Amino acid sequence: MPKLLLKNGTVVDPAQNIHAKLDLLIEDGWIAGLKEKITAPGAEVRDLRGKYVAPGLIDMHTHLREPGQEEKETIKTGSKAAVAGGFTSIACMANTDPVADDVSIIKHIKEVAERSGIVNVLPIGACTLGLKGEHITQIGEMQRFGAAAFSDDGQTIASALVLRRALEYASMFGAIVISHCEDKSLANGGSMNEGFLSTKLGLPGLPRAAETIMVARDIELAKNFGRLHLAHISTQESLELIRRAKKQKAPVTCETAPHYLLLTEEAVGAYNTSAKMNPPLRQEQDRLALIDALKDGTIDIIATDHAPHTLDNKRVEFNLAAFGIAGLETALPLLYTHLVKKNIISLDRLIELMSVNPAKIFGLNKGTLKIGAPADVTVIDPDAEKKVDKTKFYSKGKNTPFDGWRLSGWPALTIVGGRIKYTSAEGVLLKKL
Amino acid sequence: MKDLLGLKDLSAVQLGLILARAFSYKKQFGSLGRIKKVLADRHILTLFYEPSTRTLTSFNVAAGRLGARVNNISVSGSSIQKGETLIDTIRNLEVLGFSAVIIRHTHGGAPRLAADNTKMAVINAGDGFNEHPTQALLDIMTMQQYKGSLKKKKIVIVGDIAHSRVARSNIWGLLKLGASVTVSGPATLIPKGIEDFGVRVEHDLDRALSDADFVNVLRMQHERQADQNFIPSKREYHRLFGINEKRLARAKPRLLVLHPGPLNRSVEISSGIADGGQNVILEQVVNGIAVRMAVLTLLIGRAKNA
């Protein structure tokens, strides 16, 4: 593998408290040098003047659909979408068909991902067999073969006792359980946030309490039985509970997704199924509370909840449309444009939320550019400006509410394990360099 | 206007236009033979994903009086049960040459999805619990027939507001015409955010009725009690929200009772009221034909006809 020298970029590595103009040298897939003015004879040199060089982004919440729903996405198309969006590692949820509740599926996913060799794919194993919420899975064995975390995402483990068992069992291996907080009985088949707008559109509502109740329950379970990460938080009340829990040193962390930070239920408009997701888009007060929680550290991670669907899954009656949006290829420029550029949070904080913290929380040897770390690097071009064009997505999922948004801060270069996998000029590079 | 999807998006002027035409058709009901067959060259389709008796029949009668030919498709007996999507269904029907499709559907927003994907005029005959515009128009027409302008008139809608498209369309229409609306019903069946429509919520029906000019009584669907636990019993429902002689005796003497039908006697309405002089239920049915004639001619009639 040739050496790669990234020159003249501004290195942003919150893990080392670095925000400075430095050169970065990559050798054999590892970070080999980080200082001013590196010279490395024989190295491929990239001049990154005016660009930011950050530890590779890590998305701990995606759905890659393979095996079972390859018409929506495959591990390969999802991997391409990831590097095109500046991600160097993506964790994929277990709600495939068959469910990733057994070591054989975990191995399969890793194998397929490694064969296309585009991005680090970190499979998430199911917490319970078949996502049924009844019998816990072989968490230890799955972890041994590469499962990065454990979750029944999409389903809530309705029984507190079963979740207790999963937390206790997972704690033996230091494995992190991710919880999808939704009281299904209260959700009762709803399809958008419950309130004036759902009443106006005549759509069944998803009450905010359906989320908050489970957040409260899960915090109590975490305090008593083990470490828990809460997925896609969307309400102000959930954040208040989490903030208090963290003050009490409860072993909980949480994430939200870009769409909750940038949109409200108004995006549903006249039955726009591209704005249908679960949890649903909430209200302005929630959006503002989420932004505050990014600032004060209540939210640890921004993850995309990338949920690709076919056009047919979305071109139907709103109630019948699938939940979720494609997120990998828009997350970074959306957040850069609407949070960093508007001085709501710093770029350093954004990198913390999208790289440092995911690595720290899930115990990955990533999320930093310190010497000796794996060379996963995302280069961001703050000046690159273009419109989101869903027809150009690498993902099979074209279901996005952000189509046509003019954004800046697109990835210029995505380096995975020392190899350039994406450049804004050439697109995704499949062949191994 | 290509479609009639709901009253939410109509202006007071547009409502007035439909209602004026409906009143003018109604005047001609004495001599049906003289009504111009302005839709004689039109094919109309009804596409019902939910069972219906009066709405379906009413549309058929209305179209018949205007000379249109009507085909009726209901879900049982169609390829919809074979998994065809709504958009595919609509595209197929369009090329068969229909001018208008009248849709009743289980899910809110379905007629809009259809309308966005066809050149045919789409008339909403009830979608989920979103809207049922022709029902509200006939309710409003009936109210106007008895009491003229609805400006500042007080209307109570009682029953299962949460799952009622009739209630929502009534609220949109009545508020645009300057009426004041109170909704009443069990707290389990009042939808979140309804106050923001500009209506009052009153769980004490007697208080709601005390100064009302009209009460529109919604049908209490059996399954709301039996399977879904919204109310504990029909008996208690009737005691709290049923319209009966005792309750009307405490209200204004000229209060008129409307009901979209079909009636659940002894649940939301007593037989004494259902058969008595204070209800205008059958007049609503007659007006329904006039309203639907008006809507059909406005949407698919030739410009100068009708």
Short mmCIF file of C-alpha atoms in Angstrom, two decimals, chain A:
data_model
loop_
_atom_site.label_atom_id
_atom_site.label_comp_id
_atom_site.label_asym_id
_atom_site.label_seq_id
_atom_site.Cartn_x
_atom_site.Cartn_y
_atom_site.Cartn_z
CA MET A 1 0.00 0.00 0.00
CA PRO A 2 1.50 3.37 -0.99
CA LYS A 3 1.93 6.10 1.52
CA LEU A 4 -0.62 8.88 1.46
CA LEU A 5 0.20 12.39 2.55
CA LEU A 6 -2.59 14.87 3.24
CA LYS A 7 -1.06 18.30 3.11
CA ASN A 8 -2.20 21.76 4.18
CA GLY A 9 -5.61 20.76 5.52
CA THR A 10 -7.02 21.93 8.82
CA VAL A 11 -7.00 18.90 11.07
CA VAL A 12 -9.97 18.73 13.40
CA ASP A 13 -9.50 15.96 15.93
CA PRO A 14 -11.44 16.64 19.11
CA ALA A 15 -10.15 13.38 20.61
CA GLN A 16 -6.71 15.05 20.80
CA ASN A 17 -7.99 18.58 21.17
CA ILE A 18 -6.46 19.49 17.86
CA HIS A 19 -7.83 22.12 15.52
CA ALA A 20 -4.84 23.26 13.48
CA LYS A 21 -3.24 23.35 10.08
CA LEU A 22 -1.23 20.13 10.03
CA ASP A 23 -0.12 17.50 7.57
CA LEU A 24 -1.25 13.92 7.98
CA LEU A 25 0.73 10.92 6.83
CA ILE A 26 -0.85 7.52 6.29
CA GLU A 27 1.21 4.37 5.99
CA ASP A 28 -0.04 0.80 5.62
CA GLY A 29 -3.52 1.77 6.66
CA TRP A 30 -2.45 3.54 9.84
CA ILE A 31 -1.90 7.14 10.84
CA ALA A 32 1.87 7.49 10.74
CA GLY A 33 2.44 11.18 11.15
CA LEU A 34 0.59 14.29 12.23
CA LYS A 35 2.51 17.54 12.41
CA GLU A 36 3.39 20.67 10.50
CA LYS A 37 5.16 20.23 7.18
CA ILE A 38 5.66 16.52 6.72
CA THR A 39 7.70 15.37 3.78
CA ALA A 40 7.45 11.78 2.69
CA PRO A 41 9.29 10.74 -0.44
CA GLY A 42 7.27 8.41 -2.62
CA ALA A 43 3.98 9.23 -0.98
CA GLU A 44 0.88 10.15 -2.92
CA VAL A 45 0.22 13.75 -1.95
CA ARG A 46 -3.13 15.47 -1.71
CA ASP A 47 -3.22 19.19 -1.21
CA LEU A 48 -6.18 19.91 1.05
CA ARG A 49 -5.83 23.63 1.40
CA GLY A 50 -9.09 25.12 2.69
CA LYS A 51 -10.46 21.76 3.70
CA TYR A 52 -11.01 20.06 7.03
CA VAL A 53 -9.39 16.74 7.84
CA ALA A 54 -11.35 14.84 10.45
CA PRO A 55 -11.40 11.34 11.90
CA GLY A 56 -13.71 9.20 9.76
CA LEU A 57 -17.39 9.58 10.53
CA ILE A 58 -19.09 6.66 12.24
CA ASP A 59 -22.82 6.02 11.84
CA MET A 60 -24.04 3.71 14.56
CA HIS A 61 -27.56 3.42 13.16
CA THR A 62 -28.22 2.28 9.61
CA HIS A 63 -30.36 -0.31 7.91
CA LEU A 64 -28.58 -2.08 5.08
CA ARG A 65 -31.50 -4.45 4.35
CA GLU A 66 -29.28 -7.35 3.31
CA PRO A 67 -30.00 -10.18 3.70
CA GLY A 68 -33.66 -10.30 2.73
CA GLN A 69 -34.68 -6.94 1.31
CA GLU A 70 -32.09 -6.34 -1.35
CA GLU A 71 -34.59 -4.40 -3.45
CA LYS A 72 -34.30 -1.62 -0.84
CA GLU A 73 -30.54 -1.70 -0.29
CA THR A 74 -27.62 -4.07 -0.29
CA ILE A 75 -24.53 -4.06 1.86
CA LYS A 76 -22.64 -2.87 -1.22
CA THR A 77 -24.98 -0.02 -2.21
CA GLY A 78 -25.26 1.03 1.42
CA SER A 79 -21.47 0.97 1.72
CA LYS A 80 -21.11 3.18 -1.34
CA ALA A 81 -23.68 5.58 0.05
CA ALA A 82 -21.74 5.66 3.30
CA VAL A 83 -18.39 6.68 1.84
CA ALA A 84 -20.11 9.14 -0.49
CA GLY A 85 -21.58 10.69 2.64
CA GLY A 86 -18.22 10.84 4.41
CA PHE A 87 -18.73 7.82 6.66
CA THR A 88 -15.91 5.36 7.16
CA SER A 89 -17.77 3.01 9.50
CA ILE A 90 -21.44 2.12 9.62
CA ALA A 91 -23.29 -0.13 12.02
CA CYS A 92 -26.25 -1.95 10.55
CA MET A 93 -29.32 -2.93 12.49
CA ALA A 94 -30.45 -6.50 12.94
CA ASN A 95 -33.90 -6.25 11.40
CA THR A 96 -32.92 -8.09 8.24
CA ASP A 97 -34.63 -11.19 6.91
CA PRO A 98 -33.55 -13.51 8.42
CA VAL A 99 -32.96 -11.45 11.53
CA ALA A 100 -29.32 -11.04 12.56
CA ASP A 101 -29.90 -12.94 15.77
CA ASP A 102 -27.30 -15.60 15.19
CA VAL A 103 -23.59 -15.72 14.57
CA SER A 104 -24.12 -17.07 11.04
CA ILE A 105 -25.83 -13.85 9.90
CA ILE A 106 -23.22 -11.70 11.62
CA LYS A 107 -20.47 -13.60 9.81
CA HIS A 108 -22.36 -13.36 6.54
CA ILE A 109 -22.76 -9.61 6.79
CA LYS A 110 -19.08 -9.13 7.63
CA GLU A 111 -18.04 -11.36 4.78
CA VAL A 112 -20.19 -9.62 2.17
CA ALA A 113 -19.01 -6.24 3.43
CA GLU A 114 -15.36 -7.25 3.29
CA ARG A 115 -15.74 -8.63 -0.20
CA SER A 116 -16.80 -5.25 -1.53
CA GLY A 117 -14.26 -3.64 0.80
CA ILE A 118 -15.65 -0.13 0.71
CA VAL A 119 -16.41 0.81 4.28
CA ASN A 120 -16.15 -0.71 7.74
CA VAL A 121 -19.44 -2.47 8.31
CA LEU A 122 -20.20 -3.19 11.94
CA PRO A 123 -23.12 -5.57 12.25
CA ILE A 124 -25.45 -5.12 15.18
CA GLY A 125 -26.86 -8.34 16.58
CA ALA A 126 -30.44 -8.73 17.75
CA CYS A 127 -31.06 -8.71 21.50
CA THR A 128 -33.81 -11.27 21.27
CA LEU A 129 -34.46 -14.13 18.88
CA GLY A 130 -36.41 -12.98 15.83
CA LEU A 131 -36.77 -9.53 17.44
CA LYS A 132 -39.70 -11.05 19.29
CA GLY A 133 -38.73 -9.69 22.67
CA GLU A 134 -38.83 -13.08 24.33
CA HIS A 135 -35.55 -15.03 24.38
CA ILE A 136 -32.16 -13.34 24.56
CA THR A 137 -29.63 -14.13 21.84
CA GLN A 138 -26.07 -15.50 22.06
CA ILE A 139 -24.62 -12.08 22.62
CA GLY A 140 -21.20 -13.40 23.57
CA GLU A 141 -20.81 -15.55 20.49
CA MET A 142 -22.03 -12.85 18.13
CA GLN A 143 -19.68 -10.34 19.68
CA ARG A 144 -16.79 -12.75 19.19
CA PHE A 145 -17.55 -12.80 15.47
CA GLY A 146 -17.82 -9.07 15.10
CA ALA A 147 -21.17 -7.81 16.34
CA ALA A 148 -20.52 -4.26 17.47
CA ALA A 149 -23.64 -3.78 19.57
CA PHE A 150 -27.02 -5.36 20.22
CA SER A 151 -30.46 -4.06 19.44
CA ASP A 152 -34.00 -5.02 18.53
CA ASP A 153 -34.30 -1.67 16.72
CA GLY A 154 -37.67 -1.21 15.06
CA GLN A 155 -39.15 -3.20 17.87
CA THR A 156 -39.21 -2.29 21.50
CA ILE A 157 -38.49 -5.02 24.00
CA ALA A 158 -41.89 -4.68 25.59
CA SER A 159 -41.11 -6.81 28.62
CA ALA A 160 -38.97 -4.98 31.16
CA LEU A 161 -37.85 -8.35 32.45
CA VAL A 162 -36.49 -9.43 29.07
CA LEU A 163 -34.62 -6.16 28.65
CA ARG A 164 -33.23 -6.60 32.16
CA ARG A 165 -31.90 -10.02 31.19
CA ALA A 166 -30.38 -8.64 27.98
CA LEU A 167 -28.66 -5.80 29.86
CA GLU A 168 -27.29 -8.08 32.54
CA TYR A 169 -26.16 -10.68 30.07
CA ALA A 170 -24.57 -8.14 27.71
CA SER A 171 -22.69 -6.53 30.60
CA MET A 172 -20.55 -9.69 30.96
CA PHE A 173 -19.06 -8.91 27.57
CA GLY A 174 -19.03 -5.15 27.89
CA ALA A 175 -21.50 -5.17 24.99
CA ILE A 176 -23.75 -2.18 24.48
CA VAL A 177 -27.48 -2.61 24.09
CA ILE A 178 -29.33 -0.06 21.96
CA SER A 179 -32.97 0.51 22.72
CA HIS A 180 -35.71 1.69 20.37
CA CYS A 181 -37.99 3.53 22.76
CA GLU A 182 -41.60 3.14 21.74
CA ASP A 183 -44.54 1.89 23.72
CA LYS A 184 -46.30 -0.02 20.96
CA SER A 185 -49.62 -0.17 22.77
CA LEU A 186 -49.70 3.59 22.99
CA ALA A 187 -48.34 4.02 19.48
CA ASN A 188 -51.35 1.98 18.36
CA GLY A 189 -50.68 2.03 14.64
CA GLY A 190 -50.11 5.78 14.41
CA SER A 191 -48.31 7.24 11.43
CA MET A 192 -47.30 10.79 12.40
CA ASN A 193 -46.85 12.92 15.49
CA GLU A 194 -50.15 13.18 17.34
CA GLY A 195 -51.54 16.68 17.62
CA PHE A 196 -53.32 19.36 15.65
CA LEU A 197 -51.68 18.36 12.38
CA SER A 198 -52.51 14.66 12.62
CA THR A 199 -56.06 15.60 13.52
CA LYS A 200 -56.17 18.01 10.58
CA LEU A 201 -54.91 15.40 8.14
CA GLY A 202 -57.09 12.70 9.62
CA LEU A 203 -54.12 10.48 10.31
CA PRO A 204 -53.68 8.28 13.35
CA GLY A 205 -51.23 9.91 15.74
CA LEU A 206 -48.11 8.66 17.49
CA PRO A 207 -48.23 10.35 20.87
CA ARG A 208 -44.97 11.73 22.22
CA ALA A 209 -45.60 9.82 25.43
CA ALA A 210 -45.12 6.57 23.49
CA GLU A 211 -41.44 7.50 23.31
CA THR A 212 -41.05 9.23 26.63
CA ILE A 213 -42.59 6.44 28.69
CA MET A 214 -40.09 3.95 27.33
CA VAL A 215 -37.18 6.35 27.81
CA ALA A 216 -38.20 6.64 31.46
CA ARG A 217 -38.51 2.89 31.81
CA ASP A 218 -35.22 2.22 30.09
CA ILE A 219 -33.36 4.72 32.25
CA GLU A 220 -34.57 2.92 35.36
CA LEU A 221 -33.55 -0.42 33.89
CA ALA A 222 -30.12 0.95 33.00
CA LYS A 223 -29.60 2.33 36.52
CA ASN A 224 -30.34 -1.07 37.97
CA PHE A 225 -29.15 -3.60 35.43
CA GLY A 226 -26.65 -2.26 32.94
CA ARG A 227 -25.38 0.06 30.27
CA LEU A 228 -27.89 1.25 27.66
CA HIS A 229 -27.84 3.43 24.56
CA LEU A 230 -31.10 5.07 23.49
CA ALA A 231 -31.70 5.36 19.74
CA HIS A 232 -33.24 8.23 17.79
CA ILE A 233 -34.50 10.51 20.56
CA SER A 234 -37.10 12.96 19.27
CA THR A 235 -38.95 14.66 22.13
CA GLN A 236 -38.16 17.39 24.58
CA GLU A 237 -39.48 15.31 27.48
CA SER A 238 -37.15 12.40 26.64
CA LEU A 239 -34.22 14.79 26.73
CA GLU A 240 -35.23 16.11 30.13
CA LEU A 241 -35.31 12.56 31.46
CA ILE A 242 -31.94 11.73 29.94
CA ARG A 243 -30.38 14.94 31.20
CA ARG A 244 -31.49 14.15 34.72
CA ALA A 245 -30.36 10.53 34.42
CA LYS A 246 -26.91 11.62 33.32
CA LYS A 247 -26.67 13.97 36.29
CA GLN A 248 -27.36 10.96 38.47
CA LYS A 249 -24.58 9.08 36.64
CA ALA A 250 -26.98 6.55 35.14
CA PRO A 251 -25.19 4.45 32.50
CA VAL A 252 -27.15 5.83 29.56
CA THR A 253 -26.17 7.52 26.33
CA CYS A 254 -28.33 8.58 23.44
CA GLU A 255 -28.46 9.64 19.85
CA THR A 256 -30.69 11.66 17.59
CA ALA A 257 -30.87 11.90 13.80
CA PRO A 258 -30.36 14.86 11.44
CA HIS A 259 -34.02 15.01 10.43
CA TYR A 260 -35.18 15.62 14.00
CA LEU A 261 -32.72 18.51 14.20
CA LEU A 262 -33.80 20.13 10.95
CA LEU A 263 -37.47 19.31 10.36
CA THR A 264 -40.76 19.33 12.19
CA GLU A 265 -44.08 17.60 11.57
CA GLU A 266 -44.94 20.46 9.21
CA ALA A 267 -42.82 18.62 6.63
CA VAL A 268 -45.60 16.05 6.33
CA GLY A 269 -47.50 18.79 4.48
CA ALA A 270 -50.12 17.10 2.39
CA TYR A 271 -49.34 13.45 3.07
CA ASN A 272 -45.68 13.60 2.03
CA THR A 273 -44.49 10.07 2.76
CA SER A 274 -40.84 11.19 2.55
CA ALA A 275 -41.47 12.81 5.91
CA LYS A 276 -42.81 9.64 7.49
CA MET A 277 -40.48 8.07 9.98
CA ASN A 278 -40.56 6.45 13.39
CA PRO A 279 -40.29 8.18 15.77
CA PRO A 280 -42.16 10.81 13.80
CA LEU A 281 -41.02 14.35 13.16
CA ARG A 282 -42.13 16.37 16.16
CA GLN A 283 -42.66 20.06 16.82
CA GLU A 284 -40.49 23.17 16.85
CA GLN A 285 -40.08 23.09 20.63
CA ASP A 286 -38.65 19.57 20.33
CA ARG A 287 -36.31 20.56 17.53
CA LEU A 288 -34.97 23.42 19.63
CA ALA A 289 -34.64 21.19 22.67
CA LEU A 290 -32.65 18.70 20.61
CA ILE A 291 -30.27 21.44 19.51
CA ASP A 292 -29.81 22.56 23.11
CA ALA A 293 -29.10 18.96 24.03
CA LEU A 294 -26.41 18.76 21.36
CA LYS A 295 -24.76 21.74 22.98
CA ASP A 296 -24.94 20.67 26.61
CA GLY A 297 -23.88 17.09 25.98
CA THR A 298 -27.20 15.41 26.74
CA ILE A 299 -27.05 13.98 23.23
CA ASP A 300 -23.89 11.96 22.64
CA ILE A 301 -24.23 10.92 19.03
CA ILE A 302 -25.86 11.93 15.79
CA ALA A 303 -26.72 8.83 13.76
CA THR A 304 -28.63 8.77 10.52
CA ASP A 305 -31.15 5.94 11.03
CA HIS A 306 -30.58 5.44 7.29
CA ALA A 307 -33.71 3.55 6.28
CA PRO A 308 -33.81 2.99 2.53
CA HIS A 309 -37.08 1.94 0.92
CA THR A 310 -38.23 1.45 -2.64
CA LEU A 311 -40.34 4.06 -4.33
CA ASP A 312 -43.23 1.58 -4.17
CA ASN A 313 -42.95 1.44 -0.39
CA LYS A 314 -43.54 5.18 -0.34
CA ARG A 315 -45.91 5.86 -3.26
CA VAL A 316 -48.94 4.65 -1.38
CA GLU A 317 -51.47 5.93 1.12
CA PHE A 318 -49.64 7.68 3.98
CA ASN A 319 -50.80 5.15 6.56
CA LEU A 320 -49.52 2.31 4.42
CA ALA A 321 -46.18 3.88 3.55
CA ALA A 322 -43.01 2.50 5.11
CA PHE A 323 -41.36 4.42 7.96
CA GLY A 324 -37.93 5.93 7.45
CA ILE A 325 -35.70 7.96 5.17
CA ALA A 326 -32.36 7.48 3.45
CA GLY A 327 -29.81 9.46 5.43
CA LEU A 328 -26.22 8.48 4.70
CA GLU A 329 -25.60 10.81 1.79
CA THR A 330 -27.09 13.95 3.28
CA ALA A 331 -26.23 13.88 7.00
CA LEU A 332 -22.86 15.62 6.90
CA PRO A 333 -23.70 18.54 4.57
CA LEU A 334 -27.08 19.01 6.27
CA LEU A 335 -25.50 19.32 9.68
CA TYR A 336 -22.56 21.34 8.42
CA THR A 337 -24.82 23.81 6.64
CA HIS A 338 -27.52 24.14 9.25
CA LEU A 339 -25.60 23.74 12.50
CA VAL A 340 -21.94 24.55 11.94
CA LYS A 341 -22.20 27.27 9.33
CA LYS A 342 -24.92 28.98 11.35
CA ASN A 343 -22.65 28.86 14.41
CA ILE A 344 -25.07 26.72 16.40
CA ILE A 345 -22.38 24.17 17.15
CA SER A 346 -18.71 24.09 16.25
CA LEU A 347 -17.27 21.74 13.68
CA ASP A 348 -15.29 20.18 16.52
CA ARG A 349 -18.50 19.38 18.34
CA LEU A 350 -20.01 17.94 15.18
CA ILE A 351 -17.00 15.63 14.75
CA GLU A 352 -17.33 14.62 18.37
CA LEU A 353 -20.98 13.72 17.78
CA MET A 354 -20.32 11.86 14.55
CA SER A 355 -16.97 10.20 15.17
CA VAL A 356 -15.32 10.58 18.57
CA ASN A 357 -18.31 9.68 20.70
CA PRO A 358 -19.58 6.74 18.64
CA ALA A 359 -16.09 5.25 18.85
CA LYS A 360 -15.82 5.90 22.56
CA ILE A 361 -19.28 4.62 23.46
CA PHE A 362 -19.09 1.48 21.38
CA GLY A 363 -15.46 0.75 22.23
CA LEU A 364 -14.18 1.05 18.67
CA ASN A 365 -10.51 1.75 18.02
CA LYS A 366 -11.48 4.72 15.88
CA GLY A 367 -12.63 8.29 16.12
CA THR A 368 -9.21 9.91 16.24
CA LEU A 369 -6.26 10.80 14.01
CA LYS A 370 -3.62 10.09 16.59
CA ILE A 371 -0.55 8.25 15.43
CA GLY A 372 -1.16 4.52 15.38
CA ALA A 373 -4.90 4.79 14.85
CA PRO A 374 -6.49 3.14 11.81
CA ALA A 375 -6.43 5.58 8.90
CA ASP A 376 -10.14 6.31 8.62
CA VAL A 377 -10.34 9.92 7.52
CA THR A 378 -13.08 12.21 6.30
CA VAL A 379 -12.09 15.35 4.44
CA ILE A 380 -14.76 18.03 4.42
CA ASP A 381 -14.89 20.84 1.90
CA PRO A 382 -16.65 23.76 3.57
CA ASP A 383 -16.88 25.68 0.30
CA ALA A 384 -18.30 22.92 -1.89
CA GLU A 385 -21.89 23.85 -2.46
CA LYS A 386 -24.49 21.85 -4.33
CA LYS A 387 -28.08 20.74 -4.23
CA VAL A 388 -29.16 17.38 -2.89
CA ASP A 389 -30.16 15.28 -5.90
CA LYS A 390 -31.75 12.03 -4.80
CA THR A 391 -31.53 10.58 -8.28
CA LYS A 392 -27.75 10.64 -7.88
CA PHE A 393 -27.74 8.75 -4.58
CA TYR A 394 -25.58 5.64 -4.43
CA SER A 395 -28.15 4.26 -2.03
CA LYS A 396 -31.09 2.44 -3.56
CA GLY A 397 -33.25 4.43 -1.16
CA LYS A 398 -34.31 7.69 -2.78
CA ASN A 399 -36.70 8.43 0.05
CA THR A 400 -35.53 11.76 1.39
CA PRO A 401 -37.33 14.92 2.44
CA PHE A 402 -34.18 16.91 1.66
CA ASP A 403 -34.17 16.60 -2.12
CA GLY A 404 -33.29 19.92 -3.70
CA TRP A 405 -31.82 21.44 -0.53
CA ARG A 406 -28.77 23.56 -1.30
CA LEU A 407 -26.00 22.54 1.08
CA SER A 408 -22.33 23.02 1.67
CA GLY A 409 -19.73 21.08 3.64
CA TRP A 410 -19.80 18.01 1.42
CA PRO A 411 -17.17 15.31 1.85
CA ALA A 412 -14.23 15.86 -0.47
CA LEU A 413 -12.38 12.67 0.32
CA THR A 414 -13.22 9.58 2.32
CA ILE A 415 -10.36 7.34 3.36
CA VAL A 416 -11.04 3.93 4.85
CA GLY A 417 -8.16 1.93 6.29
CA GLY A 418 -5.66 4.09 4.45
CA ARG A 419 -7.32 3.70 1.04
CA ILE A 420 -9.17 6.47 -0.73
CA LYS A 421 -12.69 5.19 -1.23
CA TYR A 422 -14.43 8.35 -2.34
CA THR A 423 -13.47 11.63 -3.87
CA SER A 424 -15.91 14.36 -4.77
CA ALA A 425 -14.42 14.47 -8.26
CA GLU A 426 -14.37 10.74 -9.06
CA GLY A 427 -17.13 9.38 -6.86
CA VAL A 428 -16.89 6.02 -5.11
CA LEU A 429 -13.72 4.13 -5.96
CA LEU A 430 -14.39 0.44 -6.00
CA LYS A 431 -11.08 -1.06 -6.94
CA LYS A 432 -8.58 -1.57 -4.21
CA LEU A 433 -5.75 0.88 -4.67
#
